[in-house]
mmCIF file of C-alpha atoms in Angstrom:
data_model
loop_
_atom_site.group_PDB
_atom_site.id
_atom_site.type_symbol
_atom_site.label_atom_id
_atom_site.label_comp_id
_atom_site.label_asym_id
_atom_site.label_seq_id
_atom_site.Cartn_x
_atom_site.Cartn_y
_atom_site.Cartn_z
ATOM 1 C CA UNK A 1133 0.000 0.000 0.000
ATOM 2 C CA UNK A 1134 1.093 3.563 -0.619
ATOM 3 C CA UNK A 1135 1.552 5.838 2.362
ATOM 4 C CA UNK A 1136 -1.378 6.048 4.739
ATOM 5 C CA UNK A 1137 -2.515 9.657 4.469
ATOM 6 C CA UNK A 1138 -3.609 10.993 7.864
ATOM 7 C CA UNK A 1139 -5.113 14.334 8.822
ATOM 8 C CA UNK A 1140 -5.250 15.242 12.502
ATOM 9 C CA UNK A 1141 -7.461 18.096 13.587
ATOM 10 C CA UNK A 1142 -7.829 19.917 16.858
ATOM 11 C CA UNK A 1143 -10.400 22.287 15.438
ATOM 12 C CA UNK A 1144 -11.059 25.657 16.915
ATOM 13 C CA UNK A 1145 -13.429 28.577 16.379
ATOM 14 C CA UNK A 1146 -11.298 31.427 15.048
ATOM 15 C CA UNK A 1147 -11.828 35.173 15.148
ATOM 16 C CA UNK A 1148 -9.566 38.222 14.970
ATOM 17 C CA UNK A 1149 -8.638 37.868 18.653
ATOM 18 C CA UNK A 1150 -7.297 34.308 18.507
ATOM 19 C CA UNK A 1151 -3.731 33.225 17.976
ATOM 20 C CA UNK A 1152 -3.033 29.927 16.248
ATOM 21 C CA UNK A 1153 -0.830 27.531 18.202
ATOM 22 C CA UNK A 1154 0.064 23.991 17.286
ATOM 23 C CA UNK A 1155 -1.793 21.869 19.822
ATOM 24 C CA UNK A 1156 0.432 19.499 21.729
ATOM 25 C CA UNK A 1157 -2.192 16.725 21.730
ATOM 26 C CA UNK A 1158 -2.202 16.090 17.981
ATOM 27 C CA UNK A 1159 1.504 16.884 17.870
ATOM 28 C CA UNK A 1160 2.127 13.930 20.175
ATOM 29 C CA UNK A 1161 -0.167 11.694 18.108
ATOM 30 C CA UNK A 1162 1.701 12.604 14.934
ATOM 31 C CA UNK A 1163 5.165 12.177 16.449
ATOM 32 C CA UNK A 1164 4.252 8.785 17.919
ATOM 33 C CA UNK A 1165 2.825 7.310 14.696
ATOM 34 C CA UNK A 1166 5.784 8.700 12.742
ATOM 35 C CA UNK A 1167 8.131 7.029 15.244
ATOM 36 C CA UNK A 1168 6.349 3.687 14.842
ATOM 37 C CA UNK A 1169 5.507 3.709 11.130
ATOM 38 C CA UNK A 1170 8.005 6.154 9.620
ATOM 39 C CA UNK A 1171 7.739 6.381 5.866
ATOM 40 C CA UNK A 1172 4.503 4.364 5.780
ATOM 41 C CA UNK A 1173 2.501 7.390 6.999
ATOM 42 C CA UNK A 1174 2.071 10.997 5.976
ATOM 43 C CA UNK A 1175 0.562 13.142 8.711
ATOM 44 C CA UNK A 1176 -0.774 16.702 8.555
ATOM 45 C CA UNK A 1177 -2.008 18.778 11.513
ATOM 46 C CA UNK A 1178 -4.821 21.346 11.491
ATOM 47 C CA UNK A 1179 -6.453 23.847 13.841
ATOM 48 C CA UNK A 1180 -8.594 25.651 11.276
ATOM 49 C CA UNK A 1181 -11.617 23.686 10.032
ATOM 50 C CA UNK A 1182 -11.735 25.470 6.678
ATOM 51 C CA UNK A 1183 -8.052 24.747 6.050
ATOM 52 C CA UNK A 1184 -8.563 21.080 6.921
ATOM 53 C CA UNK A 1185 -11.528 20.747 4.542
ATOM 54 C CA UNK A 1186 -9.761 22.584 1.704
ATOM 55 C CA UNK A 1187 -6.584 20.528 2.150
ATOM 56 C CA UNK A 1188 -8.539 17.260 2.356
ATOM 57 C CA UNK A 1189 -10.039 17.841 -1.084
ATOM 58 C CA UNK A 1190 -6.532 17.845 -2.517
ATOM 59 C CA UNK A 1191 -4.793 15.441 -0.087
ATOM 60 C CA UNK A 1192 -7.564 12.801 -0.116
ATOM 61 C CA UNK A 1193 -6.829 11.346 3.328
ATOM 62 C CA UNK A 1194 -7.414 7.745 4.297
ATOM 63 C CA UNK A 1195 -7.893 8.717 7.945
ATOM 64 C CA UNK A 1196 -9.216 11.903 9.520
ATOM 65 C CA UNK A 1197 -8.877 11.948 13.302
ATOM 66 C CA UNK A 1198 -10.310 14.803 15.318
ATOM 67 C CA UNK A 1199 -9.791 15.938 18.901
ATOM 68 C CA UNK A 1200 -13.162 16.129 20.544
ATOM 69 C CA UNK A 1201 -14.228 18.620 23.177
ATOM 70 C CA UNK A 1202 -17.801 19.373 24.147
ATOM 71 C CA UNK A 1203 -17.417 22.910 22.808
ATOM 72 C CA UNK A 1204 -16.226 21.827 19.332
ATOM 73 C CA UNK A 1205 -18.559 18.867 18.724
ATOM 74 C CA UNK A 1206 -20.685 20.812 16.244
ATOM 75 C CA UNK A 1207 -17.593 21.982 14.391
ATOM 76 C CA UNK A 1208 -16.329 18.395 14.137
ATOM 77 C CA UNK A 1209 -19.752 17.255 12.905
ATOM 78 C CA UNK A 1210 -19.817 19.902 10.173
ATOM 79 C CA UNK A 1211 -16.306 18.984 9.014
ATOM 80 C CA UNK A 1212 -17.146 15.278 8.858
ATOM 81 C CA UNK A 1213 -20.329 16.007 6.919
ATOM 82 C CA UNK A 1214 -18.503 18.272 4.440
ATOM 83 C CA UNK A 1215 -15.777 15.712 3.835
ATOM 84 C CA UNK A 1216 -18.279 12.867 3.436
ATOM 85 C CA UNK A 1217 -20.055 14.887 0.755
ATOM 86 C CA UNK A 1218 -16.920 16.133 -0.992
ATOM 87 C CA UNK A 1219 -14.433 13.265 -1.175
ATOM 88 C CA UNK A 1220 -15.248 10.391 -3.516
ATOM 89 C CA UNK A 1221 -13.388 7.742 -1.496
ATOM 90 C CA UNK A 1222 -14.710 8.603 1.944
ATOM 91 C CA UNK A 1223 -12.003 8.758 4.611
ATOM 92 C CA UNK A 1224 -12.262 6.797 7.846
ATOM 93 C CA UNK A 1225 -13.245 9.169 10.666
ATOM 94 C CA UNK A 1226 -12.068 8.795 14.256
ATOM 95 C CA UNK A 1227 -12.343 11.024 17.302
ATOM 96 C CA UNK A 1228 -10.564 11.054 20.609
ATOM 97 C CA UNK A 1229 -9.803 13.459 23.373
ATOM 98 C CA UNK A 1230 -11.050 14.593 26.728
ATOM 99 C CA UNK A 1231 -14.735 14.497 25.768
ATOM 100 C CA UNK A 1232 -14.662 10.871 24.595
ATOM 101 C CA UNK A 1233 -15.901 8.944 27.576
ATOM 102 C CA UNK A 1234 -14.995 5.328 28.369
ATOM 103 C CA UNK A 1235 -18.526 4.660 29.698
ATOM 104 C CA UNK A 1236 -20.661 2.902 27.071
ATOM 105 C CA UNK A 1237 -23.919 4.811 27.591
ATOM 106 C CA UNK A 1238 -22.020 8.101 27.244
ATOM 107 C CA UNK A 1239 -20.362 6.770 24.087
ATOM 108 C CA UNK A 1240 -23.823 6.079 22.649
ATOM 109 C CA UNK A 1241 -24.688 9.754 23.086
ATOM 110 C CA UNK A 1242 -21.521 10.666 21.208
ATOM 111 C CA UNK A 1243 -22.321 8.296 18.326
ATOM 112 C CA UNK A 1244 -25.728 10.010 18.021
ATOM 113 C CA UNK A 1245 -24.189 13.481 17.993
ATOM 114 C CA UNK A 1246 -21.569 12.495 15.405
ATOM 115 C CA UNK A 1247 -23.215 9.964 13.083
ATOM 116 C CA UNK A 1248 -20.371 10.128 10.544
ATOM 117 C CA UNK A 1249 -17.786 8.777 12.985
ATOM 118 C CA UNK A 1250 -16.347 5.327 12.330
ATOM 119 C CA UNK A 1251 -14.320 5.031 15.527
ATOM 120 C CA UNK A 1252 -13.733 6.604 18.893
ATOM 121 C CA UNK A 1253 -10.588 6.386 20.952
ATOM 122 C CA UNK A 1254 -11.305 6.731 24.677
ATOM 123 C CA UNK A 1255 -8.762 7.641 27.353
ATOM 124 C CA UNK A 1256 -5.240 8.668 26.381
ATOM 125 C CA UNK A 1257 -5.142 8.190 22.647
ATOM 126 C CA UNK A 1258 -1.561 7.567 21.575
ATOM 127 C CA UNK A 1259 -1.668 3.768 21.922
ATOM 128 C CA UNK A 1260 -5.219 3.333 20.587
ATOM 129 C CA UNK A 1261 -4.541 5.666 17.660
ATOM 130 C CA UNK A 1262 -1.287 3.871 16.844
ATOM 131 C CA UNK A 1263 -3.169 0.551 16.960
ATOM 132 C CA UNK A 1264 -5.739 1.948 14.514
ATOM 133 C CA UNK A 1265 -3.000 3.120 12.146
ATOM 134 C CA UNK A 1266 -1.265 -0.274 12.408
ATOM 135 C CA UNK A 1267 -4.532 -2.060 11.587
ATOM 136 C CA UNK A 1268 -5.149 0.202 8.588
ATOM 137 C CA UNK A 1269 -1.630 -0.423 7.286
ATOM 138 C CA UNK A 1270 -1.828 -4.190 7.901
ATOM 139 C CA UNK A 1271 -5.263 -4.847 6.401
ATOM 140 C CA UNK A 1272 -6.556 -1.763 4.561
ATOM 141 C CA UNK A 1273 -9.756 -3.422 3.332
ATOM 142 C CA UNK A 1274 -10.881 -5.288 6.454
ATOM 143 C CA UNK A 1275 -9.281 -3.538 9.441
ATOM 144 C CA UNK A 1276 -12.646 -2.124 10.535
ATOM 145 C CA UNK A 1277 -14.093 -5.634 11.036
ATOM 146 C CA UNK A 1278 -11.594 -6.610 13.738
ATOM 147 C CA UNK A 1279 -10.964 -5.766 17.367
ATOM 148 C CA UNK A 1280 -8.435 -2.966 17.753
ATOM 149 C CA UNK A 1281 -7.170 -2.460 21.289
ATOM 150 C CA UNK A 1282 -7.913 1.036 22.578
ATOM 151 C CA UNK A 1283 -10.512 1.689 19.866
ATOM 152 C CA UNK A 1284 -14.286 1.383 19.599
ATOM 153 C CA UNK A 1285 -15.377 0.771 16.009
ATOM 154 C CA UNK A 1286 -18.837 1.438 14.653
ATOM 155 C CA UNK A 1287 -20.209 -1.225 12.340
ATOM 156 C CA UNK A 1288 -23.695 -0.177 11.313
ATOM 157 C CA UNK A 1289 -25.726 -0.161 14.513
ATOM 158 C CA UNK A 1290 -23.223 -2.432 16.280
ATOM 159 C CA UNK A 1291 -19.947 -1.652 17.971
ATOM 160 C CA UNK A 1292 -16.679 -3.541 18.182
ATOM 161 C CA UNK A 1293 -14.907 -2.842 21.472
ATOM 162 C CA UNK A 1294 -11.172 -3.389 21.551
ATOM 163 C CA UNK A 1295 -9.516 -4.100 24.878
ATOM 164 C CA UNK A 1296 -8.677 -1.037 26.977
ATOM 165 C CA UNK A 1297 -5.068 0.052 26.713
ATOM 166 C CA UNK A 1298 -2.789 1.493 29.345
ATOM 167 C CA UNK A 1299 -1.160 4.879 29.350
ATOM 168 C CA UNK A 1300 1.951 4.968 27.220
ATOM 169 C CA UNK A 1301 5.271 5.220 29.013
ATOM 170 C CA UNK A 1302 6.069 8.876 28.422
ATOM 171 C CA UNK A 1303 9.717 7.970 27.699
ATOM 172 C CA UNK A 1304 8.428 6.265 24.551
ATOM 173 C CA UNK A 1305 6.668 9.401 23.337
ATOM 174 C CA UNK A 1306 8.845 11.572 21.092
ATOM 175 C CA UNK A 1307 8.587 15.314 21.368
ATOM 176 C CA UNK A 1308 6.249 16.834 18.800
#
C-alpha cells in the first residue's frame, strides 16, 4: 500500500482575537505514529476547520482523526459532513480526546451526535490511535471488522470494542 494519508485536527473557532498555536495533543499523536511507522505514513495537523476541509479535497486522506471537546462537537460534525459529501473515497473518521468517555452509555450519546464517525478512541489516545493506524496499514480493506485495542469501532448499529489500553510510558513518546 502507498503511504497512509492521515489528517489530525484539533479544530477551533477562530476570530480576529485568537492566535493559532500547534496543539500538543495532535503533535504527540503525529510524532508517535511517525516514530512507529516512519515512511509508511504521511501526517498533517490542522487547527482551522476550513483549512482542513480545503486541504482534504486535494490530499484525499485515508484517515481523519479529530480531537473532541464538548465545545467543538458541532464543528467536528460539520467537518465530517462536508468531507463525506466532498471526497469520492470517503475517509475513515475517528475522534478522541477529553470528551470521549470510556462509559458505554455516554459513548452512545456521542455516536448520536456524530453519526459520521467510524471510531472513537477513549482515554489517552496515543496507543489506541497507533493501533488503529497499524490495523489500517496491515489490512486496509478489512481492518474495521476486527478488534483494535484502545478503539471502539462502529459497524452499522453495532460496535466492536477493543480491549482497553494502558497509558503509554512517556519515555516512549517523542517530542512533537
